[in-house]
Amino acid sequence: MRISKSWEEKCRRCGRCCYEKVEHEGDIYYTDIPCEKLDQATRLCTVYENRHKARPGCVRLTPRIIARGVLPADCPYVEEIEDYRAPHPWPEEES
Ligand code: SF4
């Protein structure tokens, strides 16, 4: 997929999608584990231009991937998706 400049410019660089997520029974959950390439002070990826080689698990954002619910509900990439289901926090374990 060719990435256009306008596609890239939608990102507000909040870094919230750069936390590990888990999929469980068809739902996607956030974790509080950041990607090791995320600079938590600037909220920017430290290997952005080379991220798919430097961090093989980094998912390329395409419209199909985004529609699976991997981005927060207020992310500009999902604002026009009807009935978008954002990731949820992992339920607290009962003690
Ligand atoms: S959550 Fe959306 S706006 Fe924030 S860094 Fe990820 S793609 Fe960019």
PDB file of N, CA, C and O in Angstrom, residues 10-67:
ATOM      1  N   LYS A  10      -2.810  12.707   9.161  1.00  0.00           N
ATOM      2  CA  LYS A  10      -3.956  12.538  10.058  1.00  0.00           C
ATOM      3  C   LYS A  10      -3.499  12.269  11.488  1.00  0.00           C
ATOM      4  O   LYS A  10      -4.211  12.543  12.436  1.00  0.00           O
ATOM      5  N   CYS A  11      -2.338  11.673  11.648  1.00  0.00           N
ATOM      6  CA  CYS A  11      -1.857  11.275  12.972  1.00  0.00           C
ATOM      7  C   CYS A  11      -1.527  12.501  13.813  1.00  0.00           C
ATOM      8  O   CYS A  11      -0.835  13.407  13.361  1.00  0.00           O
ATOM      9  N   ARG A  12      -2.012  12.503  15.056  1.00  0.00           N
ATOM     10  CA  ARG A  12      -1.734  13.619  15.978  1.00  0.00           C
ATOM     11  C   ARG A  12      -0.518  13.347  16.849  1.00  0.00           C
ATOM     12  O   ARG A  12      -0.221  14.104  17.757  1.00  0.00           O
ATOM     13  N   ARG A  13       0.142  12.194  16.628  1.00  0.00           N
ATOM     14  CA  ARG A  13       1.360  11.835  17.366  1.00  0.00           C
ATOM     15  C   ARG A  13       1.116  11.733  18.872  1.00  0.00           C
ATOM     16  O   ARG A  13       1.939  12.165  19.672  1.00  0.00           O
ATOM     17  N   CYS A  14      -0.004  11.148  19.239  1.00  0.00           N
ATOM     18  CA  CYS A  14      -0.289  10.994  20.676  1.00  0.00           C
ATOM     19  C   CYS A  14       0.394   9.751  21.241  1.00  0.00           C
ATOM     20  O   CYS A  14       0.538   9.615  22.446  1.00  0.00           O
ATOM     21  N   GLY A  15       0.774   8.814  20.372  1.00  0.00           N
ATOM     22  CA  GLY A  15       1.484   7.613  20.814  1.00  0.00           C
ATOM     23  C   GLY A  15       0.609   6.562  21.475  1.00  0.00           C
ATOM     24  O   GLY A  15       1.099   5.522  21.907  1.00  0.00           O
ATOM     25  N   ARG A  16      -0.692   6.797  21.559  1.00  0.00           N
ATOM     26  CA  ARG A  16      -1.536   5.850  22.295  1.00  0.00           C
ATOM     27  C   ARG A  16      -1.696   4.516  21.578  1.00  0.00           C
ATOM     28  O   ARG A  16      -2.014   3.509  22.204  1.00  0.00           O
ATOM     29  N   CYS A  17      -1.496   4.484  20.279  1.00  0.00           N
ATOM     30  CA  CYS A  17      -1.596   3.194  19.589  1.00  0.00           C
ATOM     31  C   CYS A  17      -0.313   2.384  19.735  1.00  0.00           C
ATOM     32  O   CYS A  17      -0.264   1.239  19.303  1.00  0.00           O
ATOM     33  N   CYS A  18       0.721   2.965  20.349  1.00  0.00           N
ATOM     34  CA  CYS A  18       2.011   2.291  20.456  1.00  0.00           C
ATOM     35  C   CYS A  18       2.152   1.532  21.774  1.00  0.00           C
ATOM     36  O   CYS A  18       3.253   1.335  22.279  1.00  0.00           O
ATOM     37  N   TYR A  19       1.041   1.133  22.333  1.00  0.00           N
ATOM     38  CA  TYR A  19       1.032   0.262  23.515  1.00  0.00           C
ATOM     39  C   TYR A  19       0.544  -1.102  23.062  1.00  0.00           C
ATOM     40  O   TYR A  19      -0.331  -1.202  22.182  1.00  0.00           O
ATOM     41  N   GLU A  20       1.133  -2.127  23.635  1.00  0.00           N
ATOM     42  CA  GLU A  20       0.761  -3.481  23.236  1.00  0.00           C
ATOM     43  C   GLU A  20      -0.724  -3.712  23.472  1.00  0.00           C
ATOM     44  O   GLU A  20      -1.304  -3.205  24.424  1.00  0.00           O
ATOM     45  N   LYS A  21      -1.291  -4.486  22.576  1.00  0.00           N
ATOM     46  CA  LYS A  21      -2.702  -4.853  22.707  1.00  0.00           C
ATOM     47  C   LYS A  21      -2.800  -6.373  22.635  1.00  0.00           C
ATOM     48  O   LYS A  21      -1.918  -7.021  22.082  1.00  0.00           O
ATOM     49  N   VAL A  22      -3.855  -6.891  23.205  1.00  0.00           N
ATOM     50  CA  VAL A  22      -4.098  -8.326  23.096  1.00  0.00           C
ATOM     51  C   VAL A  22      -5.493  -8.532  22.537  1.00  0.00           C
ATOM     52  O   VAL A  22      -6.400  -7.738  22.802  1.00  0.00           O
ATOM     53  N   GLU A  23      -5.636  -9.585  21.749  1.00  0.00           N
ATOM     54  CA  GLU A  23      -6.948  -9.931  21.215  1.00  0.00           C
ATOM     55  C   GLU A  23      -7.432 -11.154  21.977  1.00  0.00           C
ATOM     56  O   GLU A  23      -6.695 -12.134  22.151  1.00  0.00           O
ATOM     57  N   HIS A  24      -8.651 -11.072  22.476  1.00  0.00           N
ATOM     58  CA  HIS A  24      -9.203 -12.179  23.257  1.00  0.00           C
ATOM     59  C   HIS A  24     -10.666 -12.334  22.896  1.00  0.00           C
ATOM     60  O   HIS A  24     -11.450 -11.384  23.043  1.00  0.00           O
ATOM     61  N   GLU A  25     -11.019 -13.501  22.388  1.00  0.00           N
ATOM     62  CA  GLU A  25     -12.402 -13.821  22.015  1.00  0.00           C
ATOM     63  C   GLU A  25     -13.019 -12.733  21.138  1.00  0.00           C
ATOM     64  O   GLU A  25     -14.155 -12.304  21.351  1.00  0.00           O
ATOM     65  N   GLY A  26     -12.243 -12.260  20.181  1.00  0.00           N
ATOM     66  CA  GLY A  26     -12.755 -11.307  19.204  1.00  0.00           C
ATOM     67  C   GLY A  26     -12.714  -9.852  19.633  1.00  0.00           C
ATOM     68  O   GLY A  26     -13.034  -8.970  18.852  1.00  0.00           O
ATOM     69  N   ASP A  27     -12.304  -9.589  20.881  1.00  0.00           N
ATOM     70  CA  ASP A  27     -12.188  -8.206  21.343  1.00  0.00           C
ATOM     71  C   ASP A  27     -10.716  -7.842  21.486  1.00  0.00           C
ATOM     72  O   ASP A  27      -9.884  -8.701  21.791  1.00  0.00           O
ATOM     73  N   ILE A  28     -10.428  -6.562  21.305  1.00  0.00           N
ATOM     74  CA  ILE A  28      -9.057  -6.084  21.446  1.00  0.00           C
ATOM     75  C   ILE A  28      -8.973  -5.257  22.727  1.00  0.00           C
ATOM     76  O   ILE A  28      -9.826  -4.399  22.985  1.00  0.00           O
ATOM     77  N   TYR A  29      -7.927  -5.540  23.526  1.00  0.00           N
ATOM     78  CA  TYR A  29      -7.736  -4.879  24.822  1.00  0.00           C
ATOM     79  C   TYR A  29      -6.394  -4.162  24.823  1.00  0.00           C
ATOM     80  O   TYR A  29      -5.403  -4.661  24.298  1.00  0.00           O
ATOM     81  N   TYR A  30      -6.387  -2.998  25.483  1.00  0.00           N
ATOM     82  CA  TYR A  30      -5.133  -2.282  25.725  1.00  0.00           C
ATOM     83  C   TYR A  30      -4.354  -2.947  26.838  1.00  0.00           C
ATOM     84  O   TYR A  30      -4.941  -3.536  27.746  1.00  0.00           O
ATOM     85  N   THR A  31      -3.055  -2.778  26.790  1.00  0.00           N
ATOM     86  CA  THR A  31      -2.223  -3.064  27.964  1.00  0.00           C
ATOM     87  C   THR A  31      -1.522  -1.746  28.315  1.00  0.00           C
ATOM     88  O   THR A  31      -1.625  -0.764  27.586  1.00  0.00           O
ATOM     89  N   ASP A  32      -0.799  -1.753  29.443  1.00  0.00           N
ATOM     90  CA  ASP A  32      -0.025  -0.561  29.790  1.00  0.00           C
ATOM     91  C   ASP A  32       1.449  -0.760  29.432  1.00  0.00           C
ATOM     92  O   ASP A  32       2.327  -0.134  29.985  1.00  0.00           O
ATOM     93  N   ILE A  33       1.699  -1.637  28.466  1.00  0.00           N
ATOM     94  CA  ILE A  33       3.075  -1.940  28.049  1.00  0.00           C
ATOM     95  C   ILE A  33       3.386  -1.204  26.749  1.00  0.00           C
ATOM     96  O   ILE A  33       2.821  -1.522  25.698  1.00  0.00           O
ATOM     97  N   PRO A  34       4.266  -0.189  26.810  1.00  0.00           N
ATOM     98  CA  PRO A  34       4.595   0.534  25.577  1.00  0.00           C
ATOM     99  C   PRO A  34       5.537  -0.266  24.690  1.00  0.00           C
ATOM    100  O   PRO A  34       6.322  -1.077  25.173  1.00  0.00           O
ATOM    101  N   CYS A  35       5.464  -0.021  23.412  1.00  0.00           N
ATOM    102  CA  CYS A  35       6.474  -0.555  22.488  1.00  0.00           C
ATOM    103  C   CYS A  35       7.831  -0.031  22.947  1.00  0.00           C
ATOM    104  O   CYS A  35       7.958   1.127  23.365  1.00  0.00           O
ATOM    105  N   GLU A  36       8.860  -0.891  22.844  1.00  0.00           N
ATOM    106  CA  GLU A  36      10.186  -0.462  23.303  1.00  0.00           C
ATOM    107  C   GLU A  36      10.774   0.644  22.436  1.00  0.00           C
ATOM    108  O   GLU A  36      11.736   1.300  22.818  1.00  0.00           O
ATOM    109  N   LYS A  37      10.181   0.885  21.282  1.00  0.00           N
ATOM    110  CA  LYS A  37      10.677   1.947  20.397  1.00  0.00           C
ATOM    111  C   LYS A  37       9.941   3.278  20.616  1.00  0.00           C
ATOM    112  O   LYS A  37      10.231   4.259  19.961  1.00  0.00           O
ATOM    113  N   LEU A  38       8.982   3.295  21.531  1.00  0.00           N
ATOM    114  CA  LEU A  38       8.252   4.534  21.802  1.00  0.00           C
ATOM    115  C   LEU A  38       9.016   5.368  22.829  1.00  0.00           C
ATOM    116  O   LEU A  38       9.346   4.882  23.913  1.00  0.00           O
ATOM    117  N   ASP A  39       9.308   6.615  22.493  1.00  0.00           N
ATOM    118  CA  ASP A  39       9.883   7.549  23.454  1.00  0.00           C
ATOM    119  C   ASP A  39       8.712   8.087  24.271  1.00  0.00           C
ATOM    120  O   ASP A  39       7.877   8.831  23.759  1.00  0.00           O
ATOM    121  N   GLN A  40       8.646   7.691  25.528  1.00  0.00           N
ATOM    122  CA  GLN A  40       7.470   8.049  26.318  1.00  0.00           C
ATOM    123  C   GLN A  40       7.432   9.526  26.697  1.00  0.00           C
ATOM    124  O   GLN A  40       6.378  10.036  27.054  1.00  0.00           O
ATOM    125  N   ALA A  41       8.541  10.220  26.604  1.00  0.00           N
ATOM    126  CA  ALA A  41       8.546  11.650  26.908  1.00  0.00           C
ATOM    127  C   ALA A  41       7.962  12.446  25.741  1.00  0.00           C
ATOM    128  O   ALA A  41       7.128  13.329  25.935  1.00  0.00           O
ATOM    129  N   THR A  42       8.387  12.113  24.531  1.00  0.00           N
ATOM    130  CA  THR A  42       7.905  12.868  23.358  1.00  0.00           C
ATOM    131  C   THR A  42       6.658  12.243  22.747  1.00  0.00           C
ATOM    132  O   THR A  42       5.998  12.859  21.928  1.00  0.00           O
ATOM    133  N   ARG A  43       6.368  10.990  23.131  1.00  0.00           N
ATOM    134  CA  ARG A  43       5.268  10.203  22.557  1.00  0.00           C
ATOM    135  C   ARG A  43       5.515   9.863  21.088  1.00  0.00           C
ATOM    136  O   ARG A  43       4.577   9.579  20.346  1.00  0.00           O
ATOM    137  N   LEU A  44       6.761   9.906  20.663  1.00  0.00           N
ATOM    138  CA  LEU A  44       7.088   9.628  19.265  1.00  0.00           C
ATOM    139  C   LEU A  44       7.858   8.317  19.142  1.00  0.00           C
ATOM    140  O   LEU A  44       8.616   7.938  20.040  1.00  0.00           O
ATOM    141  N   CYS A  45       7.665   7.674  18.003  1.00  0.00           N
ATOM    142  CA  CYS A  45       8.421   6.476  17.679  1.00  0.00           C
ATOM    143  C   CYS A  45       9.865   6.870  17.382  1.00  0.00           C
ATOM    144  O   CYS A  45      10.111   7.811  16.626  1.00  0.00           O
ATOM    145  N   THR A  46      10.825   6.143  17.967  1.00  0.00           N
ATOM    146  CA  THR A  46      12.238   6.490  17.775  1.00  0.00           C
ATOM    147  C   THR A  46      12.807   5.910  16.486  1.00  0.00           C
ATOM    148  O   THR A  46      13.943   6.224  16.128  1.00  0.00           O
ATOM    149  N   VAL A  47      12.030   5.065  15.812  1.00  0.00           N
ATOM    150  CA  VAL A  47      12.524   4.441  14.581  1.00  0.00           C
ATOM    151  C   VAL A  47      11.475   4.586  13.468  1.00  0.00           C
ATOM    152  O   VAL A  47      11.374   3.723  12.595  1.00  0.00           O
ATOM    153  N   TYR A  48      10.718   5.652  13.515  1.00  0.00           N
ATOM    154  CA  TYR A  48       9.521   5.756  12.681  1.00  0.00           C
ATOM    155  C   TYR A  48       9.752   5.424  11.202  1.00  0.00           C
ATOM    156  O   TYR A  48       9.016   4.623  10.626  1.00  0.00           O
ATOM    157  N   GLU A  49      10.772   6.011  10.582  1.00  0.00           N
ATOM    158  CA  GLU A  49      10.986   5.802   9.144  1.00  0.00           C
ATOM    159  C   GLU A  49      11.319   4.350   8.817  1.00  0.00           C
ATOM    160  O   GLU A  49      11.080   3.894   7.711  1.00  0.00           O
ATOM    161  N   ASN A  50      11.847   3.648   9.776  1.00  0.00           N
ATOM    162  CA  ASN A  50      12.322   2.280   9.553  1.00  0.00           C
ATOM    163  C   ASN A  50      11.595   1.292  10.460  1.00  0.00           C
ATOM    164  O   ASN A  50      12.073   0.208  10.740  1.00  0.00           O
ATOM    165  N   ARG A  51      10.405   1.683  10.945  1.00  0.00           N
ATOM    166  CA  ARG A  51       9.766   0.945  12.039  1.00  0.00           C
ATOM    167  C   ARG A  51       9.395  -0.488  11.699  1.00  0.00           C
ATOM    168  O   ARG A  51       9.443  -1.352  12.564  1.00  0.00           O
ATOM    169  N   HIS A  52       9.044  -0.781  10.459  1.00  0.00           N
ATOM    170  CA  HIS A  52       8.610  -2.141  10.150  1.00  0.00           C
ATOM    171  C   HIS A  52       9.783  -3.118  10.090  1.00  0.00           C
ATOM    172  O   HIS A  52       9.594  -4.313  10.292  1.00  0.00           O
ATOM    173  N   LYS A  53      10.986  -2.589   9.854  1.00  0.00           N
ATOM    174  CA  LYS A  53      12.173  -3.445   9.899  1.00  0.00           C
ATOM    175  C   LYS A  53      12.734  -3.481  11.311  1.00  0.00           C
ATOM    176  O   LYS A  53      13.130  -4.528  11.807  1.00  0.00           O
ATOM    177  N   ALA A  54      12.761  -2.325  11.967  1.00  0.00           N
ATOM    178  CA  ALA A  54      13.365  -2.235  13.301  1.00  0.00           C
ATOM    179  C   ALA A  54      12.518  -2.938  14.356  1.00  0.00           C
ATOM    180  O   ALA A  54      13.025  -3.386  15.373  1.00  0.00           O
ATOM    181  N   ARG A  55      11.231  -3.040  14.094  1.00  0.00           N
ATOM    182  CA  ARG A  55      10.323  -3.616  15.099  1.00  0.00           C
ATOM    183  C   ARG A  55       9.311  -4.463  14.331  1.00  0.00           C
ATOM    184  O   ARG A  55       8.205  -3.990  14.006  1.00  0.00           O
ATOM    185  N   PRO A  56       9.686  -5.702  14.005  1.00  0.00           N
ATOM    186  CA  PRO A  56       8.857  -6.532  13.120  1.00  0.00           C
ATOM    187  C   PRO A  56       7.389  -6.662  13.529  1.00  0.00           C
ATOM    188  O   PRO A  56       6.537  -6.858  12.702  1.00  0.00           O
ATOM    189  N   GLY A  57       7.054  -6.506  14.794  1.00  0.00           N
ATOM    190  CA  GLY A  57       5.649  -6.617  15.203  1.00  0.00           C
ATOM    191  C   GLY A  57       4.824  -5.371  14.929  1.00  0.00           C
ATOM    192  O   GLY A  57       3.618  -5.374  15.129  1.00  0.00           O
ATOM    193  N   CYS A  58       5.446  -4.315  14.455  1.00  0.00           N
ATOM    194  CA  CYS A  58       4.735  -3.060  14.211  1.00  0.00           C
ATOM    195  C   CYS A  58       3.748  -3.250  13.056  1.00  0.00           C
ATOM    196  O   CYS A  58       4.122  -3.673  11.967  1.00  0.00           O
ATOM    197  N   VAL A  59       2.495  -2.954  13.331  1.00  0.00           N
ATOM    198  CA  VAL A  59       1.440  -3.188  12.346  1.00  0.00           C
ATOM    199  C   VAL A  59       1.286  -1.959  11.450  1.00  0.00           C
ATOM    200  O   VAL A  59       1.170  -0.836  11.931  1.00  0.00           O
ATOM    201  N   ARG A  60       1.286  -2.195  10.147  1.00  0.00           N
ATOM    202  CA  ARG A  60       1.088  -1.100   9.189  1.00  0.00           C
ATOM    203  C   ARG A  60      -0.385  -0.704   9.213  1.00  0.00           C
ATOM    204  O   ARG A  60      -1.264  -1.565   9.051  1.00  0.00           O
ATOM    205  N   LEU A  61      -0.660   0.556   9.435  1.00  0.00           N
ATOM    206  CA  LEU A  61      -2.051   1.004   9.509  1.00  0.00           C
ATOM    207  C   LEU A  61      -2.653   1.134   8.117  1.00  0.00           C
ATOM    208  O   LEU A  61      -2.272   1.995   7.345  1.00  0.00           O
ATOM    209  N   THR A  62      -3.566   0.244   7.808  1.00  0.00           N
ATOM    210  CA  THR A  62      -4.311   0.312   6.557  1.00  0.00           C
ATOM    211  C   THR A  62      -5.784   0.448   6.945  1.00  0.00           C
ATOM    212  O   THR A  62      -6.159   0.130   8.084  1.00  0.00           O
ATOM    213  N   PRO A  63      -6.641   0.881   6.057  1.00  0.00           N
ATOM    214  CA  PRO A  63      -8.062   0.986   6.405  1.00  0.00           C
ATOM    215  C   PRO A  63      -8.631  -0.333   6.932  1.00  0.00           C
ATOM    216  O   PRO A  63      -9.429  -0.345   7.871  1.00  0.00           O
ATOM    217  N   ARG A  64      -8.186  -1.460   6.393  1.00  0.00           N
ATOM    218  CA  ARG A  64      -8.711  -2.758   6.849  1.00  0.00           C
ATOM    219  C   ARG A  64      -8.257  -3.063   8.281  1.00  0.00           C
ATOM    220  O   ARG A  64      -9.038  -3.514   9.114  1.00  0.00           O
ATOM    221  N   ILE A  65      -6.989  -2.814   8.575  1.00  0.00           N
ATOM    222  CA  ILE A  65      -6.478  -3.051   9.933  1.00  0.00           C
ATOM    223  C   ILE A  65      -7.170  -2.106  10.927  1.00  0.00           C
ATOM    224  O   ILE A  65      -7.588  -2.505  12.018  1.00  0.00           O
ATOM    225  N   ILE A  66      -7.298  -0.858  10.544  1.00  0.00           N
ATOM    226  CA  ILE A  66      -7.909   0.131  11.438  1.00  0.00           C
ATOM    227  C   ILE A  66      -9.336  -0.271  11.788  1.00  0.00           C
ATOM    228  O   ILE A  66      -9.761  -0.157  12.944  1.00  0.00           O
ATOM    229  N   ALA A  67     -10.069  -0.780  10.811  1.00  0.00           N
ATOM    230  CA  ALA A  67     -11.460  -1.156  11.052  1.00  0.00           C
ATOM    231  C   ALA A  67     -11.591  -2.312  12.043  1.00  0.00           C
ATOM    232  O   ALA A  67     -12.657  -2.544  12.607  1.00  0.00           O
TER     233      ALA A  67
END
